[in-house]
Coordinates of C-alpha atoms and ligand atoms in Angstrom, one line a residue:
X16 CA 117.5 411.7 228.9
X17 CA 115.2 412.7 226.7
X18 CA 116.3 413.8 222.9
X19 CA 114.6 415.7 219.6
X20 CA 116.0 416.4 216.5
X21 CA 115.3 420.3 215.8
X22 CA 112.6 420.6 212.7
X23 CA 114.1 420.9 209.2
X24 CA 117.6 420.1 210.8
X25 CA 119.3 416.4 211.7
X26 CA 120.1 418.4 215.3
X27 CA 119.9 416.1 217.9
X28 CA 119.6 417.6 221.0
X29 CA 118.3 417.1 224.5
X30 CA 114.9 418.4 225.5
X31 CA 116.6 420.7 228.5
X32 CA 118.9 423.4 227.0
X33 CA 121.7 425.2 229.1
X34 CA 120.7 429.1 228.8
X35 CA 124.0 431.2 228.3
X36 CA 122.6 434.5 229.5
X37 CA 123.8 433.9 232.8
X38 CA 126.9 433.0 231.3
X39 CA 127.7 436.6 230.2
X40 CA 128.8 437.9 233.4
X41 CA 126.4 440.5 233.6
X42 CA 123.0 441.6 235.5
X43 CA 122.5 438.4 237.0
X44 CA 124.1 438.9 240.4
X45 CA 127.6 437.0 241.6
X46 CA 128.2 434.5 239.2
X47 CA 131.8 432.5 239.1
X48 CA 133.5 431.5 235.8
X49 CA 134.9 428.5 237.3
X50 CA 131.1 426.9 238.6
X51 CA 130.2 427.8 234.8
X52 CA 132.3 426.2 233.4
X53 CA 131.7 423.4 235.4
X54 CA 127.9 423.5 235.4
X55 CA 128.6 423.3 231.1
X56 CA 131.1 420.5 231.8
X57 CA 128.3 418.7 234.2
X58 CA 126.1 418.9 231.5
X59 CA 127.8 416.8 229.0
X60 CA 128.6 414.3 231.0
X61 CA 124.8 414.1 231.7
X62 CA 124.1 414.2 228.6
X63 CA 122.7 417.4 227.9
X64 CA 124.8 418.2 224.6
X65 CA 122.4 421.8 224.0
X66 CA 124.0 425.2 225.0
X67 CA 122.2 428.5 223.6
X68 CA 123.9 432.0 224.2
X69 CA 124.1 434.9 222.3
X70 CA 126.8 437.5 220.9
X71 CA 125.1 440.2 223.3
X72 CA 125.3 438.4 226.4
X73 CA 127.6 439.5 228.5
X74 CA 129.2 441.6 225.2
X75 CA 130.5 438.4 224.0
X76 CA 131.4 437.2 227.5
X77 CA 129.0 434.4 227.4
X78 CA 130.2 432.6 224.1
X79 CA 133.5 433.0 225.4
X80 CA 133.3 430.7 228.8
X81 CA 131.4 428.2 226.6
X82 CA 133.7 428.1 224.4
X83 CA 136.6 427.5 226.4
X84 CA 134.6 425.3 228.6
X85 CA 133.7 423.3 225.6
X86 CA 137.6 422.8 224.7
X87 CA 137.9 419.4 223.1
X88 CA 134.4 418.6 224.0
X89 CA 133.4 420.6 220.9
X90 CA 132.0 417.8 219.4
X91 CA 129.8 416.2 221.6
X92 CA 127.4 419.8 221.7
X93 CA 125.2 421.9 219.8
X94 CA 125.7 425.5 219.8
X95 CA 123.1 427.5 218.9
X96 CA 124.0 431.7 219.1
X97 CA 122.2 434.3 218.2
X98 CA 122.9 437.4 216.0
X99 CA 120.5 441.0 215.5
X100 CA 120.9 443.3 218.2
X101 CA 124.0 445.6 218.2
X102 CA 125.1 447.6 221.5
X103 CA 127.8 450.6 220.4
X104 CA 128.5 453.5 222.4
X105 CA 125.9 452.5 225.0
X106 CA 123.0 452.7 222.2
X107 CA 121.5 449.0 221.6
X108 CA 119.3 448.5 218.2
X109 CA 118.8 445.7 215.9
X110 CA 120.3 445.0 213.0
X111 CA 119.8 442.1 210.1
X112 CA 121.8 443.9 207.4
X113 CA 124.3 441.1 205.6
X114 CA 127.2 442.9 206.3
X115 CA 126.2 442.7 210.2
X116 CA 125.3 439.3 210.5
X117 CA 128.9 438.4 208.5
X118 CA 130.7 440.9 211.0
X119 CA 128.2 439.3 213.8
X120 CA 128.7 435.9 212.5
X121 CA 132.9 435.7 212.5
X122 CA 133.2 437.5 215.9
X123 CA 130.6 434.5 217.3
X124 CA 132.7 432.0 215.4
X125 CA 136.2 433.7 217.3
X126 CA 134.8 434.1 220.5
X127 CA 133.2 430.5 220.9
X128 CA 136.4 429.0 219.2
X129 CA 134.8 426.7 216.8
X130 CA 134.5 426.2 213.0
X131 CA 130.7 426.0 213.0
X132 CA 127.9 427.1 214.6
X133 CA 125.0 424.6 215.0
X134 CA 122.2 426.6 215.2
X135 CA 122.4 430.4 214.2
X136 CA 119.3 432.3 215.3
X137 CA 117.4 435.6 214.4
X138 CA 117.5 437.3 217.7
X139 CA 115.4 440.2 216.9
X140 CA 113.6 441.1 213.9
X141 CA 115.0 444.8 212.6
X142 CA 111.8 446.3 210.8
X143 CA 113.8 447.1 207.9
X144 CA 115.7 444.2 206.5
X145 CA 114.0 442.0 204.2
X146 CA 113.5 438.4 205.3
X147 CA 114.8 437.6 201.6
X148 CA 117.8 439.3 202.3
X149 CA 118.9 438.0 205.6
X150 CA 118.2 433.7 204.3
X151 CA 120.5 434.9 201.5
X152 CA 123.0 435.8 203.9
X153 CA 122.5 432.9 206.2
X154 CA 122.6 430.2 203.3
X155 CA 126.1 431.9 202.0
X156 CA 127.3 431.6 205.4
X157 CA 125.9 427.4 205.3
X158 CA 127.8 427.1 201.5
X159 CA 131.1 427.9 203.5
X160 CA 130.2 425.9 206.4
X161 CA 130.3 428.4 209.0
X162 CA 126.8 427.5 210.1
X163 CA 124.9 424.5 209.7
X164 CA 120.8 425.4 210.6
X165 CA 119.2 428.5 211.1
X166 CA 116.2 429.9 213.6
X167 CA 114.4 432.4 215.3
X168 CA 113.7 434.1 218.2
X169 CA 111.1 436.4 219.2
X170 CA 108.3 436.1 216.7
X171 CA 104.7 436.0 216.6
X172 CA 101.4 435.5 215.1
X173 CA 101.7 438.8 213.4
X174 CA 104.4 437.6 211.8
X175 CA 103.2 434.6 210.2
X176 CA 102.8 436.3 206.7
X177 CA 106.2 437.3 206.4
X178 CA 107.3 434.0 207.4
X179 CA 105.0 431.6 205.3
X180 CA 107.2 431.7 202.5
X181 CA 110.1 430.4 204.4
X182 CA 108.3 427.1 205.7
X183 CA 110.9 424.5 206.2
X184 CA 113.7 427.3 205.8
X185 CA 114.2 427.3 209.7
X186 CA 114.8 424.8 212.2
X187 CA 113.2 426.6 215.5
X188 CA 111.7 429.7 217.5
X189 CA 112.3 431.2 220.9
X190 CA 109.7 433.1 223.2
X191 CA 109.2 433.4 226.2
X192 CA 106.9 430.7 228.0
X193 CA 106.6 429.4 231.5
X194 CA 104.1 428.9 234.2
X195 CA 104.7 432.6 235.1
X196 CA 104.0 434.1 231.3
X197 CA 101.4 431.9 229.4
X198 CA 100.7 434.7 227.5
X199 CA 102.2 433.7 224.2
X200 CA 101.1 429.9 224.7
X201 CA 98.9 430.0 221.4
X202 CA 100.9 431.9 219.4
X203 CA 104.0 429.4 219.9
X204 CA 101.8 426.6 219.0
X205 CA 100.1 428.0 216.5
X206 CA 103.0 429.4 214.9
X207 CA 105.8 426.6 215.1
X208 CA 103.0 424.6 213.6
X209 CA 102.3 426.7 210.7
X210 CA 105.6 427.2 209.8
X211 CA 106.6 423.8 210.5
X212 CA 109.6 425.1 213.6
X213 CA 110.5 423.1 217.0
X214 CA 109.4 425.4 220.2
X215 CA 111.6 426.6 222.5
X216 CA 111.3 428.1 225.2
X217 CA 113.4 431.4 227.2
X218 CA 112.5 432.4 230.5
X219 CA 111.5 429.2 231.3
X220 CA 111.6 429.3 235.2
X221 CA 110.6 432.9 235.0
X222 CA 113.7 434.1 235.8
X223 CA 114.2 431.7 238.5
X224 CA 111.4 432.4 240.6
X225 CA 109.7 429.3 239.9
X226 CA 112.4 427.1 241.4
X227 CA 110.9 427.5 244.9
X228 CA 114.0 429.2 246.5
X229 CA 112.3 433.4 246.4
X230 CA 109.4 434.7 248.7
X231 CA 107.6 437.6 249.2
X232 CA 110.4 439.6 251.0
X233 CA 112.7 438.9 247.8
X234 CA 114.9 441.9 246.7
X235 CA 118.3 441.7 244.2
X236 CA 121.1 444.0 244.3
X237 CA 121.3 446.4 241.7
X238 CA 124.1 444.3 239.8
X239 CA 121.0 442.0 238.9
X240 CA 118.5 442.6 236.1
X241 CA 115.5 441.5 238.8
X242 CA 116.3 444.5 240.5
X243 CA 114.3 446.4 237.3
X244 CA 110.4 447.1 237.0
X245 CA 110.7 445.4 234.1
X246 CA 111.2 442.2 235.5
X247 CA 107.2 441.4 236.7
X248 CA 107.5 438.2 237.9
X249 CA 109.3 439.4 241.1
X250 CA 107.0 442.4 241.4
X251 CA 103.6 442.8 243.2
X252 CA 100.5 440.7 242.6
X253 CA 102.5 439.3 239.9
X254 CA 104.8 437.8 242.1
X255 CA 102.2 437.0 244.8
X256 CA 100.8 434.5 241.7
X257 CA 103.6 433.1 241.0
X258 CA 104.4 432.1 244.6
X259 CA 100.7 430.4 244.4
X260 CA 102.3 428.8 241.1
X261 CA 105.2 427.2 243.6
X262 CA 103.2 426.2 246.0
X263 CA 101.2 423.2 243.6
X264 CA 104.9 422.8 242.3
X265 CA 106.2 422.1 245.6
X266 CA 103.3 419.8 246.7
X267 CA 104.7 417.4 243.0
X268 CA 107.8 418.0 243.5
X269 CA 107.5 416.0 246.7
X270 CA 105.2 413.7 245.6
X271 CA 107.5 413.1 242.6
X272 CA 110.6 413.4 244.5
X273 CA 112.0 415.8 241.9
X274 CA 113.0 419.5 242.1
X275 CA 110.7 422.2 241.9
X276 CA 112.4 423.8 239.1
X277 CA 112.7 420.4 237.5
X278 CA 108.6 420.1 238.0
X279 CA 108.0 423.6 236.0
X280 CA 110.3 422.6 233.3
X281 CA 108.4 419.1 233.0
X282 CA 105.1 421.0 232.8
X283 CA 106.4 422.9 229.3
X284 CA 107.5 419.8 227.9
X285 CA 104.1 418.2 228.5
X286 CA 102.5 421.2 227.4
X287 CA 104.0 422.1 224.5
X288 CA 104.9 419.2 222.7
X289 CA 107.9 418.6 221.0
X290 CA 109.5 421.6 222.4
X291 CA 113.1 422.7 223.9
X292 CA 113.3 424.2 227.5
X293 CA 116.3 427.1 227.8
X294 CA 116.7 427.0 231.5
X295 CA 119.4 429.3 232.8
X296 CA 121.8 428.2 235.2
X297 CA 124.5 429.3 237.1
X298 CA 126.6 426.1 238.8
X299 CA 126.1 422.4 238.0
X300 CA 123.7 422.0 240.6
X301 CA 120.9 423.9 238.9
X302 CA 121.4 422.6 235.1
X303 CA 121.6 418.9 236.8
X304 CA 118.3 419.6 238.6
X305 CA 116.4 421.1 235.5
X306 CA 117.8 418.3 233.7
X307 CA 115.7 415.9 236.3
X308 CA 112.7 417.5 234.4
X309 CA 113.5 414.7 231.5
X310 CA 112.2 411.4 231.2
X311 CA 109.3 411.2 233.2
X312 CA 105.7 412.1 233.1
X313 CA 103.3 414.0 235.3
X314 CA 100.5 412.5 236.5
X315 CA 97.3 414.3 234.9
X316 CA 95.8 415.8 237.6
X317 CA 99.4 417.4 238.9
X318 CA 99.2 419.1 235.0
X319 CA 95.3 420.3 235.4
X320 CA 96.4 421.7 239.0
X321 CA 99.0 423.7 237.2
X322 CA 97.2 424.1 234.7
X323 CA 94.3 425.7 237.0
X324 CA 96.7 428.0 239.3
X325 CA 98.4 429.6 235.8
X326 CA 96.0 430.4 233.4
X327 CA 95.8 433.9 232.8
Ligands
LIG27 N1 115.7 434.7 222.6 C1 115.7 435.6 223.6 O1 115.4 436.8 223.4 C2 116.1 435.2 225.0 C3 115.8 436.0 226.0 C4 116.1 435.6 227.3 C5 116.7 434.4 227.5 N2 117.0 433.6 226.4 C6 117.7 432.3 226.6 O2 116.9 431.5 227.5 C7 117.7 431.1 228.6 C8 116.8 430.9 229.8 O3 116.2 432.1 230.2 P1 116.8 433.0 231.5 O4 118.2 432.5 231.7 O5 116.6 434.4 231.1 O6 115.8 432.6 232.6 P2 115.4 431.3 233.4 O7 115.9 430.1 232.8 O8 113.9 431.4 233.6 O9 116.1 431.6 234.9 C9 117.4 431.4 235.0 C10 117.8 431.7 236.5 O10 117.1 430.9 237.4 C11 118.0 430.5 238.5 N3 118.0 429.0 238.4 C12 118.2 428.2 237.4 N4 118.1 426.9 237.7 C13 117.9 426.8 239.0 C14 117.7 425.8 240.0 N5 117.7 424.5 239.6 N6 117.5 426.1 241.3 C15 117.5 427.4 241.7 N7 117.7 428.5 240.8 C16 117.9 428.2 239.5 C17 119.3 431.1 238.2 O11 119.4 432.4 238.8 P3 119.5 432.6 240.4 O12 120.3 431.5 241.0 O13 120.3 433.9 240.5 O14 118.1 432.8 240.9 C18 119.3 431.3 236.7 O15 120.1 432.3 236.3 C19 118.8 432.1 228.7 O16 119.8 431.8 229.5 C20 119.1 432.3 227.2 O17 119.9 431.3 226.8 C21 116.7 434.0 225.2

């Protein structure tokens, strides 16, 4: 295993997360409550104690099943869940107002069972609420120990004024990063250094094509958000790339005797240092093998090959 604490936070958690958005229920395919709730039990007893979900996922679906596969095991995780993004009468927006994030805030704390959250995250900025406004609201809610840390999700370089006055405020940051989207690479380091924030990182396996099991001939089902345009990885040249990406994963993997996904979780550890992975997963067989990403090193030509094939 392979721990950090979480920046401005005594959170000790392991360096592979289990992602809750499959979790919800929803746009992901056939997924089975019962091989959740394993894969979360599989987890602890391996010793990854992270779980992040959100309120959205799944409409609250997601912090449910963790919640109840948690049970008495409450203890030995940390929760982080995310609030900012409202979905009524089919219409999603964002919002960071106090009274939301209180509202947001005790439905998480029902749905996931628990006194406390661990880590309670921005998940989208609104544009209108003032950054002042919303750590007032989060610190009330850490007075009456409802949450213990705070972080954020979805941020920028361009937002590193508005966030310079809160150095040391938060404990972390979430973007998307993986082999398949590099795009943001500097502005997560960059920015978790400035404001002094652990990394982590969403879409990790790029949706799951990096873990070697898709092709060219891929399709989903339309109960399956990789079904969408939106969803480049598994689209055109993009996806040709990525299927050169697996390749030099495949060729470690072997050499390393690890799984692919586990290889293309290793390389954002490497790469980004001192950062959290979010890796999705479905059943305990896919959060065990990401977890087989931890406690080892690649060799540093197998990094400059993956580094070479993914640059953009
Ligand atoms: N802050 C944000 O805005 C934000 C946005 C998105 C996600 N997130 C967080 O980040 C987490 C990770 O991102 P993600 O779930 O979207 O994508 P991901 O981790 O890149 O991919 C997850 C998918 O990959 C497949 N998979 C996972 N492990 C596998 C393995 N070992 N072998 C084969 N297939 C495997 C599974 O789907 P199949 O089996 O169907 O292929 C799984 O649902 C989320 O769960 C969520 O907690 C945050």
């Amino acid at each position: 295993m392979e721990y950090i604490t979480l920046k401005n936070s005594d959170l000790r958690v392991s360096r592979v997360c289990m992602g809750g958005c499959p979790m919800g229920g929803y746009g992901w395919g056939v997924v089975h409550e019962n091989e959740l709730i394993s894969a979360v039990h599989a987890s602890v007893e391996q010793g990854v104690n992270f779980f992040d979900t959100a309120d959205v996922y799944g409409l609250g679906q997601s912090e449910r099943t963790l919640g109840r596969a948690l049970g008495t095991n409450r203890h030995k995780a940390v929760i982080a869940t995310k609030f900012g993004v409202r979905i009524e009468d089919r219409v999603t927006f964002y919002d960071n107002s106090p009274q939301w994030i209180r509202k947001a805030c005790e439905s998480s704390l029902r749905r996931l069972d628990t006194d406390y959250i661990d880590l309670y995250q921005v998940h989208y900025r609104d544009g209108k609420t003032d950054m002042q406004s919303v750590v007032e609201t989060l610190e009330d809610l850490r007075r009456e120990g409802k949450i213990r840390y705070f972080g954020l999700s979805n941020l920028s370089l361009k937002d590193l004024q508005e966030l310079e006055p809160w150095k040391g405020t938060f404990a972390s940051v979430q973007n998307q990063y993986s082999l398949a989207c590099r795009e943001h690479e500097s502005d997560i380091l960059e920015l978790s250094d400035k404001i002094d924030l652990t990394p982590m990182t969403w879409g990790s396996l790029g949706q799951g094509v990096l873990t070697g099991k898709y092709d060219s001939n891929t399709t989903f089902g339309s109960d399956d958000r990789r079904s969408r345009n939106a969803y480049v990885n598994f689209r055109g040249e993009k996806l040709l790339k990525n299927l050169e990406i697996v390749k030099v994963l495949k060729e470690i993997a072997d050499e390393s005797r690890k799984p692919v996904s586990a290889v293309a979780v290793r390389f954002i550890l490497d790469h980004i240092p001192g950062s959290v992975v979010l890796c999705g997963a479905k059943r305990p067989q896919q959060i065990m093998e990401n977890a087989q990403a931890l406690g080892w090193n690649m060799k540093r030509e197998e990094l400059d090959a993956l580094e070479r094939i993914s640059r953009t």
